[in-house]
mmCIF file of N, CA and C in Angstrom:
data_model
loop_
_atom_site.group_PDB
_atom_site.id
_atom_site.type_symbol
_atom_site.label_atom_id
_atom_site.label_comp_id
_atom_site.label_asym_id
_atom_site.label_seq_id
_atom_site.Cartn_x
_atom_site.Cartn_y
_atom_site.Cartn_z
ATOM 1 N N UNK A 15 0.842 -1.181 0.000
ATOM 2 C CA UNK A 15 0.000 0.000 0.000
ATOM 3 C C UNK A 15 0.885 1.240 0.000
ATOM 4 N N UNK A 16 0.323 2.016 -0.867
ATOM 5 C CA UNK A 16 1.455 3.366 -1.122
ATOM 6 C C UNK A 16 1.889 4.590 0.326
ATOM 7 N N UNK A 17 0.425 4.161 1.113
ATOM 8 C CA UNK A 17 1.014 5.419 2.477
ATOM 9 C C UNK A 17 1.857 4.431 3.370
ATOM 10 N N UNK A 18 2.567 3.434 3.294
ATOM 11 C CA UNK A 18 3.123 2.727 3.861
ATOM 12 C C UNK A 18 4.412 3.290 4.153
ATOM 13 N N UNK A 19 5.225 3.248 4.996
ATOM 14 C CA UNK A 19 7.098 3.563 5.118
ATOM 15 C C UNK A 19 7.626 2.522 3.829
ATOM 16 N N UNK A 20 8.494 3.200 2.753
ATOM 17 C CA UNK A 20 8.812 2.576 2.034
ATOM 18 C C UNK A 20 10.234 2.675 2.323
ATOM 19 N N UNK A 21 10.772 1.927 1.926
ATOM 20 C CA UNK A 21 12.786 2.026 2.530
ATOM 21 C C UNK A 21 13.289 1.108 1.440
ATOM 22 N N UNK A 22 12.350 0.563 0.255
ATOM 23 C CA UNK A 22 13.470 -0.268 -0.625
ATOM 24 C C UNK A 22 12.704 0.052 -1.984
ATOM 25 N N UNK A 23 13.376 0.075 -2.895
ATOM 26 C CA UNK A 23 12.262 0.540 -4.014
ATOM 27 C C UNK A 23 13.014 -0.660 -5.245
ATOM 28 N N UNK A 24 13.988 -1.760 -4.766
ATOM 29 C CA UNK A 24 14.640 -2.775 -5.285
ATOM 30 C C UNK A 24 14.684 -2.610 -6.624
ATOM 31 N N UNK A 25 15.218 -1.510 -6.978
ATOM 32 C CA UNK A 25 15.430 -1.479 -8.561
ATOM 33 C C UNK A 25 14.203 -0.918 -9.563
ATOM 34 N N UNK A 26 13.329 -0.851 -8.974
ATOM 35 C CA UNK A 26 11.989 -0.458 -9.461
ATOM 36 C C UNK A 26 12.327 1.157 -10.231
ATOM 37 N N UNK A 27 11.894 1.219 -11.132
ATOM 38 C CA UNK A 27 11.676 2.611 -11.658
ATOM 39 C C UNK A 27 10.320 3.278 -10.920
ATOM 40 N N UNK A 28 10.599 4.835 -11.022
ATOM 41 C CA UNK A 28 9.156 5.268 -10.642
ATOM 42 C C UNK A 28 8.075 4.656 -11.431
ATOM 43 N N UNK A 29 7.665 4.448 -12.786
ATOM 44 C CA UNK A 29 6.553 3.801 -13.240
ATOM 45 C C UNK A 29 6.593 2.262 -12.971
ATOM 46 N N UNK A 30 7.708 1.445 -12.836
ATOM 47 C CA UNK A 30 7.220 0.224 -12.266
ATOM 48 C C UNK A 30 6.588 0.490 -10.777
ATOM 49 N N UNK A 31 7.506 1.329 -10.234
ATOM 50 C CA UNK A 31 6.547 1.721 -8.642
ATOM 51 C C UNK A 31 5.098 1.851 -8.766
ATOM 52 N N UNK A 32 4.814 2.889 -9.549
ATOM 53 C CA UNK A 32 3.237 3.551 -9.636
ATOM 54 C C UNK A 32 2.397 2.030 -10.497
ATOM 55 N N UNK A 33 3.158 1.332 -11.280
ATOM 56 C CA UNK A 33 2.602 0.019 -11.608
ATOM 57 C C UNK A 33 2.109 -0.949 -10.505
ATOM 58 N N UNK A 34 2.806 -0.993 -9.758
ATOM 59 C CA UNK A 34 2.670 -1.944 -8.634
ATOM 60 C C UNK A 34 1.573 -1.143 -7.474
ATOM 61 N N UNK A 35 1.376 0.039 -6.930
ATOM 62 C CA UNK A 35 0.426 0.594 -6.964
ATOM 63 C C UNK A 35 -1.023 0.705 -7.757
ATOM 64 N N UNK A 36 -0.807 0.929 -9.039
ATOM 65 C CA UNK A 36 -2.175 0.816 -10.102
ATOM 66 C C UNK A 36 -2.765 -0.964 -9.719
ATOM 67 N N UNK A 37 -2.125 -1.850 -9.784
ATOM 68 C CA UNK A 37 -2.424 -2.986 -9.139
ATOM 69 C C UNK A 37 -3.081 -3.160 -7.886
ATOM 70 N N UNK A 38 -2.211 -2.206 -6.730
ATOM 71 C CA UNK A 38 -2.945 -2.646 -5.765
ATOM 72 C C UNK A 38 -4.503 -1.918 -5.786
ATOM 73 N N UNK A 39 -4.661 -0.500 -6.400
ATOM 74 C CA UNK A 39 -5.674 0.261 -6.300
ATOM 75 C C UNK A 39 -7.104 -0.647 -7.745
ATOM 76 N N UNK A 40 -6.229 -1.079 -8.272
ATOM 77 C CA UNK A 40 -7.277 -1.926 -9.123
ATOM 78 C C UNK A 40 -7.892 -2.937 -8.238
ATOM 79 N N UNK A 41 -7.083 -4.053 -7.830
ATOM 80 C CA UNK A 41 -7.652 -4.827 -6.810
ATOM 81 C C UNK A 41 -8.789 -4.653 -5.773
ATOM 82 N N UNK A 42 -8.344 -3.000 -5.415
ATOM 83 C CA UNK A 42 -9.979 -2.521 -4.227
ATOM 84 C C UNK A 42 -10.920 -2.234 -5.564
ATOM 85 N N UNK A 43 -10.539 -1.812 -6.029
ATOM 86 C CA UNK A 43 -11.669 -1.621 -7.112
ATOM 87 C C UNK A 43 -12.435 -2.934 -7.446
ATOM 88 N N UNK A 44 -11.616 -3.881 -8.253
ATOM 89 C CA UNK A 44 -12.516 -5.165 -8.538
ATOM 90 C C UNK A 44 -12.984 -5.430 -6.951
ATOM 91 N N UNK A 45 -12.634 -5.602 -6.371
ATOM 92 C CA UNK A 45 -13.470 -6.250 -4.817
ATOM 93 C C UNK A 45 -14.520 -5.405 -4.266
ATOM 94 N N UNK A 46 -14.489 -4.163 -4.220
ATOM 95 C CA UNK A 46 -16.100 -3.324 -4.451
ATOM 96 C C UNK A 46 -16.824 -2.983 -5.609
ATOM 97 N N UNK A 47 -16.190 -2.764 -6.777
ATOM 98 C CA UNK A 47 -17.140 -3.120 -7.855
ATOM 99 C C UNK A 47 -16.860 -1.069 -8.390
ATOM 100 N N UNK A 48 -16.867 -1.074 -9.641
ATOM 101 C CA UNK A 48 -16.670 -0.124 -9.455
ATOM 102 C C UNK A 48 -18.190 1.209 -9.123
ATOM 103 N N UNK A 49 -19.086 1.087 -9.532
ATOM 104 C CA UNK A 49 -20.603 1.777 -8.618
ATOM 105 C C UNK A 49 -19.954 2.177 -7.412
ATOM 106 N N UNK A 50 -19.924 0.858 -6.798
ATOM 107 C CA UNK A 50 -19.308 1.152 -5.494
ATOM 108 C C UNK A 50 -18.602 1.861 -4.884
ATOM 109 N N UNK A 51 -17.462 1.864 -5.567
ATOM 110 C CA UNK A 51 -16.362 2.891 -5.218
ATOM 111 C C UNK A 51 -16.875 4.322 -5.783
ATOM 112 N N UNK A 52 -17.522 4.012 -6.800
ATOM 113 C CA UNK A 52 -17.946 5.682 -7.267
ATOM 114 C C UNK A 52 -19.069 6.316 -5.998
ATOM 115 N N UNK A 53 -19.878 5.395 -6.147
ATOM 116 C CA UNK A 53 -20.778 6.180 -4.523
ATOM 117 C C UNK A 53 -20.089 6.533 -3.762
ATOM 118 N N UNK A 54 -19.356 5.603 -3.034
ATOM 119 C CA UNK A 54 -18.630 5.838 -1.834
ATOM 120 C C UNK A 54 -17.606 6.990 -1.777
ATOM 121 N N UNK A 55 -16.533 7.329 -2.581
ATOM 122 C CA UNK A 55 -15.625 8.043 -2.957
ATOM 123 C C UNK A 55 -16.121 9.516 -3.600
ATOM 124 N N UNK A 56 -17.183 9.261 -4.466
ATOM 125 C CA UNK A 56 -17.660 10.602 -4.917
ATOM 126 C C UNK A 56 -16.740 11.029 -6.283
ATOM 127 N N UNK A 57 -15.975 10.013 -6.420
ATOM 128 C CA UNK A 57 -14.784 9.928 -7.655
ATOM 129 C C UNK A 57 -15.273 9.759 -9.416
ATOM 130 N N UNK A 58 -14.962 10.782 -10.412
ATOM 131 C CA UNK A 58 -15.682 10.456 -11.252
ATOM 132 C C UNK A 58 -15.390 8.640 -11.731
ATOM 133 N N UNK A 59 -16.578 8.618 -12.151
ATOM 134 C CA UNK A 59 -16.629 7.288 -12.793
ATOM 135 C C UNK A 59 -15.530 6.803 -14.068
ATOM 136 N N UNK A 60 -15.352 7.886 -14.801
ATOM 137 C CA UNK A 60 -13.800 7.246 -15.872
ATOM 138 C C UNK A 60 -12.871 6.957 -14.871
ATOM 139 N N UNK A 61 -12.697 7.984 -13.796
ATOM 140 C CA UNK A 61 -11.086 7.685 -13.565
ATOM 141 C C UNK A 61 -11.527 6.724 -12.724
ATOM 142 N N UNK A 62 -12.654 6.030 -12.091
ATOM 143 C CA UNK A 62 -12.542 4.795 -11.104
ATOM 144 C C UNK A 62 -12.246 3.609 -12.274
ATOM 145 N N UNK A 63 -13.101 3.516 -13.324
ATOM 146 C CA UNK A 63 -13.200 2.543 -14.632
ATOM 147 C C UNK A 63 -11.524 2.579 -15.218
ATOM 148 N N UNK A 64 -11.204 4.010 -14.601
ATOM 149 C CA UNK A 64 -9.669 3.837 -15.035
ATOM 150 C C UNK A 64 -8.364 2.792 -14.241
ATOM 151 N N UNK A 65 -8.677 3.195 -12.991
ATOM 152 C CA UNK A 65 -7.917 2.504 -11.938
ATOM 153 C C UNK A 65 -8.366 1.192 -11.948
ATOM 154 N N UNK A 66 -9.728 0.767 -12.334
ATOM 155 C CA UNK A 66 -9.877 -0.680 -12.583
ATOM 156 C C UNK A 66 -9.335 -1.401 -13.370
ATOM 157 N N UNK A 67 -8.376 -1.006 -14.450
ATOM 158 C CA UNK A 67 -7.763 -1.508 -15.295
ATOM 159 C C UNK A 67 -6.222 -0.817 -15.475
ATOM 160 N N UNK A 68 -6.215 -0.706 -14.111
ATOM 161 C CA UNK A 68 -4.810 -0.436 -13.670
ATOM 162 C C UNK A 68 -3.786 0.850 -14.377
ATOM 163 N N UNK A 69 -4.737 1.660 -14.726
ATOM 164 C CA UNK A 69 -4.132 2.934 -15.717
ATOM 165 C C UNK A 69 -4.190 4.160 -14.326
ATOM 166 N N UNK A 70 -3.081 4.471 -14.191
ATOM 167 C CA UNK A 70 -3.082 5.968 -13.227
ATOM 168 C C UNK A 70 -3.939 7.021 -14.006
ATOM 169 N N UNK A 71 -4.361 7.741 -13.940
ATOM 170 C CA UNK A 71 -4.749 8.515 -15.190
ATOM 171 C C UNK A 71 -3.343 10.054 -14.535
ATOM 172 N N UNK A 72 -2.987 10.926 -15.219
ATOM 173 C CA UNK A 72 -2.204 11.846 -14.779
ATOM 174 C C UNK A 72 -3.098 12.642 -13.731
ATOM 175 N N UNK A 73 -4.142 13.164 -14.023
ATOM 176 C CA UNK A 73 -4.956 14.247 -13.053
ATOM 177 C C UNK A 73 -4.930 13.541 -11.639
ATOM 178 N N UNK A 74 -5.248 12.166 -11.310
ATOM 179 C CA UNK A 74 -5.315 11.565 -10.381
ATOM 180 C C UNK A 74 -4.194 11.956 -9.160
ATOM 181 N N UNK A 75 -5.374 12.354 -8.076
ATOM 182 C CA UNK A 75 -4.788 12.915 -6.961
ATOM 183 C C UNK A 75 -4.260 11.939 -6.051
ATOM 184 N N UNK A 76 -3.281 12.945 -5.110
ATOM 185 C CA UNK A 76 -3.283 11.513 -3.914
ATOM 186 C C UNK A 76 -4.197 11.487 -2.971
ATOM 187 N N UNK A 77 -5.050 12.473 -2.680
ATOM 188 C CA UNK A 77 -6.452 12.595 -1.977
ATOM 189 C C UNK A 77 -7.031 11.523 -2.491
ATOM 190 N N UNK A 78 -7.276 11.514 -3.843
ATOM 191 C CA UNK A 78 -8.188 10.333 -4.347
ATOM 192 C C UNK A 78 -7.872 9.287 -4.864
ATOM 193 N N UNK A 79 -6.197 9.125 -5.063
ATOM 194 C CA UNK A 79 -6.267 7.651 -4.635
ATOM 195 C C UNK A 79 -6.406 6.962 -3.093
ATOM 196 N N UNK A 80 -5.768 7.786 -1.804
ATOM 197 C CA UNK A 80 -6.622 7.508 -0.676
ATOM 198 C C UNK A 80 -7.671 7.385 -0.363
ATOM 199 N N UNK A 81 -8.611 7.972 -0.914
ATOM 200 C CA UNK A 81 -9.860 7.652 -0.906
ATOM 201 C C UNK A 81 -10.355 6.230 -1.547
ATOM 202 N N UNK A 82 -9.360 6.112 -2.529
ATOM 203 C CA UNK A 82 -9.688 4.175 -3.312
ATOM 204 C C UNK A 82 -8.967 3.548 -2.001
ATOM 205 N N UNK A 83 -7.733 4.009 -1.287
ATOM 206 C CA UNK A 83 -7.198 2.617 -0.362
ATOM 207 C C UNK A 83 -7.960 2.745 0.668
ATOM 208 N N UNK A 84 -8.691 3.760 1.615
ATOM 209 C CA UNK A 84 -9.305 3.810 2.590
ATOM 210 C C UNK A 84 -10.198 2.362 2.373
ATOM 211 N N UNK A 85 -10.358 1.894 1.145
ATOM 212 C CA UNK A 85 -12.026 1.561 1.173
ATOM 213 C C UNK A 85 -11.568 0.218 1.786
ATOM 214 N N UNK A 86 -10.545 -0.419 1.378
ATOM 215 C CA UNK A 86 -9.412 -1.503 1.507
ATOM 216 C C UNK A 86 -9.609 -1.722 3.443
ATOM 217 N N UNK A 87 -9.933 -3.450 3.224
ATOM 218 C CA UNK A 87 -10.203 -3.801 4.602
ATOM 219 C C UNK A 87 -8.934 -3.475 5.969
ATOM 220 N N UNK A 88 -9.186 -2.966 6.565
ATOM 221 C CA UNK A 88 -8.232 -2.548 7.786
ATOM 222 C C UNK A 88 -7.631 -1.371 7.455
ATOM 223 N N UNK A 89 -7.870 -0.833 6.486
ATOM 224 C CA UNK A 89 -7.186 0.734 6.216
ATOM 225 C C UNK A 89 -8.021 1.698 7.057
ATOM 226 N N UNK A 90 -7.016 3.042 7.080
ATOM 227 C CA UNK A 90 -7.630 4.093 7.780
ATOM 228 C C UNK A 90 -8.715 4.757 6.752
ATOM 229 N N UNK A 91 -9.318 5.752 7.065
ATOM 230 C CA UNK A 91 -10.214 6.738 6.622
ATOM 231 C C UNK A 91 -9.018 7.433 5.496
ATOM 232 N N UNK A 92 -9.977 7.720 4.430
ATOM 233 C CA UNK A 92 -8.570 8.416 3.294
ATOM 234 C C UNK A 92 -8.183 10.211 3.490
ATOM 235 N N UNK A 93 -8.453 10.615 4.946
ATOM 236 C CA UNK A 93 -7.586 11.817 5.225
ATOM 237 C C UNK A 93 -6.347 11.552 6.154
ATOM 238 N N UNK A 94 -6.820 9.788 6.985
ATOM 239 C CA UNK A 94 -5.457 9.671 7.606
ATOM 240 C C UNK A 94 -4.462 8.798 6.235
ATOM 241 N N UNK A 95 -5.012 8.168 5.838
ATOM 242 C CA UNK A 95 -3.873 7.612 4.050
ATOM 243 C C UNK A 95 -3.135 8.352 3.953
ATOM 244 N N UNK A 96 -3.846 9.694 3.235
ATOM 245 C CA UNK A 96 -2.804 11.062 2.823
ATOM 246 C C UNK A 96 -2.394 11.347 3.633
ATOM 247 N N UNK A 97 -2.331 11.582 5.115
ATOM 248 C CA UNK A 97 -1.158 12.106 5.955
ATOM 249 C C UNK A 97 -0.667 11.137 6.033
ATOM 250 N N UNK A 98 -0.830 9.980 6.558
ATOM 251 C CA UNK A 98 0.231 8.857 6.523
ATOM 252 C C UNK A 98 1.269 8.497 5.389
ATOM 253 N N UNK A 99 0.605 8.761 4.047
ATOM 254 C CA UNK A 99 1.633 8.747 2.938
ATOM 255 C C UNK A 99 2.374 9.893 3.152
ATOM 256 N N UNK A 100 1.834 11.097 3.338
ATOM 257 C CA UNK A 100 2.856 12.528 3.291
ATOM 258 C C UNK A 100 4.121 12.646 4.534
ATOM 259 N N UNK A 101 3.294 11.823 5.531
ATOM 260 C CA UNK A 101 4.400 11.689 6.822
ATOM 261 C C UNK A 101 5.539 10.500 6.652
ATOM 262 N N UNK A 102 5.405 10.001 5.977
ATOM 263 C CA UNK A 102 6.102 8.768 5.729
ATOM 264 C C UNK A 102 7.390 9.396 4.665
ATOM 265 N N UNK A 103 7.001 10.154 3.791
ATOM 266 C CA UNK A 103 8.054 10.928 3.260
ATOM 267 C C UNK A 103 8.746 11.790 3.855
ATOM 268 N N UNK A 104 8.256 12.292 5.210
ATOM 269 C CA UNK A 104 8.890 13.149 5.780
ATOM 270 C C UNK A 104 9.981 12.115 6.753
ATOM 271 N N UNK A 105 9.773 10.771 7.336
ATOM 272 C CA UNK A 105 10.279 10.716 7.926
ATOM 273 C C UNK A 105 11.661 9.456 6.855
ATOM 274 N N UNK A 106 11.474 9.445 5.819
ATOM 275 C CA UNK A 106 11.846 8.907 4.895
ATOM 276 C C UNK A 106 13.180 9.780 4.637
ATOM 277 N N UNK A 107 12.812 11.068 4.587
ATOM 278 C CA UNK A 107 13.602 12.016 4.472
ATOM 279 C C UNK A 107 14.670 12.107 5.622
ATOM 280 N N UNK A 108 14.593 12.053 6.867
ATOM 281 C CA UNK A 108 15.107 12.475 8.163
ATOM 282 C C UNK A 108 15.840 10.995 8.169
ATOM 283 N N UNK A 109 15.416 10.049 7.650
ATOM 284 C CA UNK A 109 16.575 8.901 7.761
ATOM 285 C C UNK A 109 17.213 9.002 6.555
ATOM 286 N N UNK A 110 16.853 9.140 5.886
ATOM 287 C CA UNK A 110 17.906 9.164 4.251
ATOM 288 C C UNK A 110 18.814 10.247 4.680
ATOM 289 N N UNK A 111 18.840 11.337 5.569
ATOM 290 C CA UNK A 111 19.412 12.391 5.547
ATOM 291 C C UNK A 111 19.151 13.807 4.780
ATOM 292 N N UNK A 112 18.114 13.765 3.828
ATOM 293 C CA UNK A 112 17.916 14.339 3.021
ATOM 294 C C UNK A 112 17.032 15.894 3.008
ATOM 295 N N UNK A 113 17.227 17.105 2.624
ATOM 296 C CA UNK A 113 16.025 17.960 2.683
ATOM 297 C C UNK A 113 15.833 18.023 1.206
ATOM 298 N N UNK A 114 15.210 18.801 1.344
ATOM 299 C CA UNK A 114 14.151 19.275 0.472
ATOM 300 C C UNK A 114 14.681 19.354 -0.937
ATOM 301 N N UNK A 115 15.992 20.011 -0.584
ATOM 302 C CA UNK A 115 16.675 20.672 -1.939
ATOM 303 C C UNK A 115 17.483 19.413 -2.912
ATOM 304 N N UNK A 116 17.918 18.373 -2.049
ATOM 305 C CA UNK A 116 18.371 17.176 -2.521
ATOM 306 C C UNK A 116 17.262 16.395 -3.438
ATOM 307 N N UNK A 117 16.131 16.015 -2.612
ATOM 308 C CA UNK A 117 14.783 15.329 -3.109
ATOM 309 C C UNK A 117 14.646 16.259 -4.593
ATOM 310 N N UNK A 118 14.501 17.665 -4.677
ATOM 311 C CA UNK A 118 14.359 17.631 -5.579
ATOM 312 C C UNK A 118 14.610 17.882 -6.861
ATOM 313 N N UNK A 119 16.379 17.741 -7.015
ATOM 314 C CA UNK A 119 17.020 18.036 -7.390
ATOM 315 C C UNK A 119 17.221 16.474 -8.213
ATOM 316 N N UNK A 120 16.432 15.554 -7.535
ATOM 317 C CA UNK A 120 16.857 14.242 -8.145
ATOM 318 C C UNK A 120 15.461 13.723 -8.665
ATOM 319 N N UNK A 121 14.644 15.102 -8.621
ATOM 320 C CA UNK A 121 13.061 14.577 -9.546
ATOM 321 C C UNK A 121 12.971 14.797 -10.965
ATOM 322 N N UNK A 122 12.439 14.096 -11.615
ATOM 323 C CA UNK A 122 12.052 14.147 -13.537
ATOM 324 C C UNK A 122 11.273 14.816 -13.771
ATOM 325 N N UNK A 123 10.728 16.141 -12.153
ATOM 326 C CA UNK A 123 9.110 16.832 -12.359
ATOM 327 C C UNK A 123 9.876 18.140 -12.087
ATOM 328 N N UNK A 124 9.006 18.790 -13.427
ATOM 329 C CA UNK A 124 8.991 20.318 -13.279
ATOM 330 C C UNK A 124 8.958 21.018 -11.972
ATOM 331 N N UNK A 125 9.495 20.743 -11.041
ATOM 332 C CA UNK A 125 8.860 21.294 -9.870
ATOM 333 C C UNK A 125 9.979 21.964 -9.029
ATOM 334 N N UNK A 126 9.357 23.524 -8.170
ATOM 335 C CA UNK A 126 10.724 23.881 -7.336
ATOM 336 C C UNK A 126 10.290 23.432 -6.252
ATOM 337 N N UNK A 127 11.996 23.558 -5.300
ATOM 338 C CA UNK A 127 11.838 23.028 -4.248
ATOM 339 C C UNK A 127 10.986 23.649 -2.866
ATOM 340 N N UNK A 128 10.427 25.119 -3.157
ATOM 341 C CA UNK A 128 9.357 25.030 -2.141
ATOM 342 C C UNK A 128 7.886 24.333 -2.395
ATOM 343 N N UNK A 129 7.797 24.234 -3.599
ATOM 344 C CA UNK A 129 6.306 23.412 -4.344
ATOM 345 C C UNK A 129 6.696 21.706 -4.014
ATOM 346 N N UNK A 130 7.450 21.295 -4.039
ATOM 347 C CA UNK A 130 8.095 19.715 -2.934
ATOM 348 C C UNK A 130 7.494 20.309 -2.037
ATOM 349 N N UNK A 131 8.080 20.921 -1.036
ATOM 350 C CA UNK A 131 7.776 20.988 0.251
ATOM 351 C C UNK A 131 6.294 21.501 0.622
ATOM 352 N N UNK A 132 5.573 21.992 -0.114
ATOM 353 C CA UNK A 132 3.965 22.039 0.491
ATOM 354 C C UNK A 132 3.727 21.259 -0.452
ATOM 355 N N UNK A 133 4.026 20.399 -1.084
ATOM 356 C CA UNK A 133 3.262 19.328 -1.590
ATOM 357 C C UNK A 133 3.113 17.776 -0.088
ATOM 358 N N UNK A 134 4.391 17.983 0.192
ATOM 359 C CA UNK A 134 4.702 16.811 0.998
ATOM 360 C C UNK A 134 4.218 17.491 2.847
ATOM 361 N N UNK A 135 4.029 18.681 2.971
ATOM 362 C CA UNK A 135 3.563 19.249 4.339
ATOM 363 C C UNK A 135 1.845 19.461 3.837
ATOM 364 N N UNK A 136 0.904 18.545 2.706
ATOM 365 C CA UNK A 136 -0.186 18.709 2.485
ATOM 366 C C UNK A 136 -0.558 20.386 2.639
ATOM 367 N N UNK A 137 0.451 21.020 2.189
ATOM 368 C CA UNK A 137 -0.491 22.701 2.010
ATOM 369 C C UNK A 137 -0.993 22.959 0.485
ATOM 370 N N UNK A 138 -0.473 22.026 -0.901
ATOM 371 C CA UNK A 138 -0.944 22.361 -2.128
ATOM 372 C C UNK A 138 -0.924 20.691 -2.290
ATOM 373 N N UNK A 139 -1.916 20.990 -3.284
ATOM 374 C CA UNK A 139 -2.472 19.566 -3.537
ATOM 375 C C UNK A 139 -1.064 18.501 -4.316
ATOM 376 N N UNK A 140 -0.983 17.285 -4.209
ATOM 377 C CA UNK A 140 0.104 16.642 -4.920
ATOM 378 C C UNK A 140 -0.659 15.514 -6.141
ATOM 379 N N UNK A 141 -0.360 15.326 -7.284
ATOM 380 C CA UNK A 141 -1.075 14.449 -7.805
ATOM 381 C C UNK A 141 -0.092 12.914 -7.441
ATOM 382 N N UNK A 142 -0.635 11.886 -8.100
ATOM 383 C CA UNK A 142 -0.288 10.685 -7.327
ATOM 384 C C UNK A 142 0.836 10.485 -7.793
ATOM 385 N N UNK A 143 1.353 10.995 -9.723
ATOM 386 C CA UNK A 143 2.340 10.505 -10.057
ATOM 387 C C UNK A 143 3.340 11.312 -9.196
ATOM 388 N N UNK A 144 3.619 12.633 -8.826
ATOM 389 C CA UNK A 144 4.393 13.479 -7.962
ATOM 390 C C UNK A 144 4.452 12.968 -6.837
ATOM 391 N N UNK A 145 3.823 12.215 -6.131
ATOM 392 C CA UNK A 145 3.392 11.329 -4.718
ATOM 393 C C UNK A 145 4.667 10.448 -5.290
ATOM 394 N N UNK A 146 4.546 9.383 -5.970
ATOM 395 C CA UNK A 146 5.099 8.143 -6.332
ATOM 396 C C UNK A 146 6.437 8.516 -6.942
ATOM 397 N N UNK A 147 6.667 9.663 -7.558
ATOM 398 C CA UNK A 147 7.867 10.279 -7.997
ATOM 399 C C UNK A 147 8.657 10.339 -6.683
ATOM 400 N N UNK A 148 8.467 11.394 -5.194
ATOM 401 C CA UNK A 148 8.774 11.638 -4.249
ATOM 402 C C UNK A 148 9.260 10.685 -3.482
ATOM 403 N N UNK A 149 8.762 9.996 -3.731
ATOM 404 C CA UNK A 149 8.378 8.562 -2.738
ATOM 405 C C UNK A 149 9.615 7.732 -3.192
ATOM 406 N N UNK A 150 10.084 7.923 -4.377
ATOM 407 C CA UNK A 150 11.131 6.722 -5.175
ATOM 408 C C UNK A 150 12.358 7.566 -5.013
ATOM 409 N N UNK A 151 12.239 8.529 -4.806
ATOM 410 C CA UNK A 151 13.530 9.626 -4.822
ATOM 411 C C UNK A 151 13.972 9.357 -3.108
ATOM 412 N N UNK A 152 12.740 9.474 -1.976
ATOM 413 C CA UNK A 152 13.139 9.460 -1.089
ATOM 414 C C UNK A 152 13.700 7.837 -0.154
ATOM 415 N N UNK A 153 12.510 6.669 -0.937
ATOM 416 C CA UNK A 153 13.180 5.247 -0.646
ATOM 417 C C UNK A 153 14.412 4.730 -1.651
ATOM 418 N N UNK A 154 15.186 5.143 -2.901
ATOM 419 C CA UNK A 154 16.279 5.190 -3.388
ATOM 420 C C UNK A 154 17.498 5.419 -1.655
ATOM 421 N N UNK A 155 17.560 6.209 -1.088
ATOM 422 C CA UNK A 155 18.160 6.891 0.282
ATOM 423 C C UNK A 155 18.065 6.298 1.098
ATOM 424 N N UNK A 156 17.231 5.299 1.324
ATOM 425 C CA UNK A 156 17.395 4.504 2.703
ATOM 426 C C UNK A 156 18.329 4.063 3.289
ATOM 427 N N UNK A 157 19.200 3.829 4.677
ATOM 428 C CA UNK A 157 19.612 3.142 4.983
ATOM 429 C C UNK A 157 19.520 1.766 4.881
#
């Protein structure tokens, strides 16, 4: 599950990462159906029909893919997901050694390094591939 502490990313590229993700978020999907997830989530219906067949779509938030893992048996509610994914980079960071300016200096995304940092302190929204980008930059660093 993607808000998890990640510390090994074993060779994985960021899109095999976000692959292995689109998998797990397809999986809640086939097991509630997608209706289901659209009621529940409030998520348009392409991009749920999307994640059911394991396609990220780019717009796709990390709000709303938390909202697909919340639904997932024993998961939290999908506002603790997103902090749990966003805190998990932070503390990802503090063991890798790393701030802000490193992380993003080693991203493939248009992005400066104060737009990293309220992406990952949840003050501006992050989409999932920037989530999963972050995430591979900061478990690459693990001890």
């Amino acid at each position: 599950m993607f808000h998890e502490h990640r510390t090994d990313v074993s060779g994985q590229s960021p899109p095999e990462l976000e692959a292995e993700y689109a998998a797990d978020l397809a999986a809640i999907v086939e097991d509630h159906g997608v209706d289901a997830v659209v009621e529940e989530t409030g998520l348009d219906r392409a991009l749920v029909e999307s994640l059911a067949n394991e396609e990220v779509p780019a717009e796709l938030t990390l709000a709303q893919a938390a909202a697909v893992q919340a639904l997932a048996d024993g998961v939290a509610d999908a506002d603790t997901v997103r902090e749990m994914a966003c805190e998990h980079l932070l503390l990802g960071m503090t063991t890798g050694v790393l701030d802000i300016d490193a992380v993003t200096a080693e991203l493939p995304l248009n992005l400066e390094a104060t737009e990293v940092q309220q992406k990952i302190e949840r003050r501006a929204p992050m989409t999932f591939r920037e989530f999963v980008h972050i995430q591979h930059v900061i478990a690459t660093h693990q001890p």
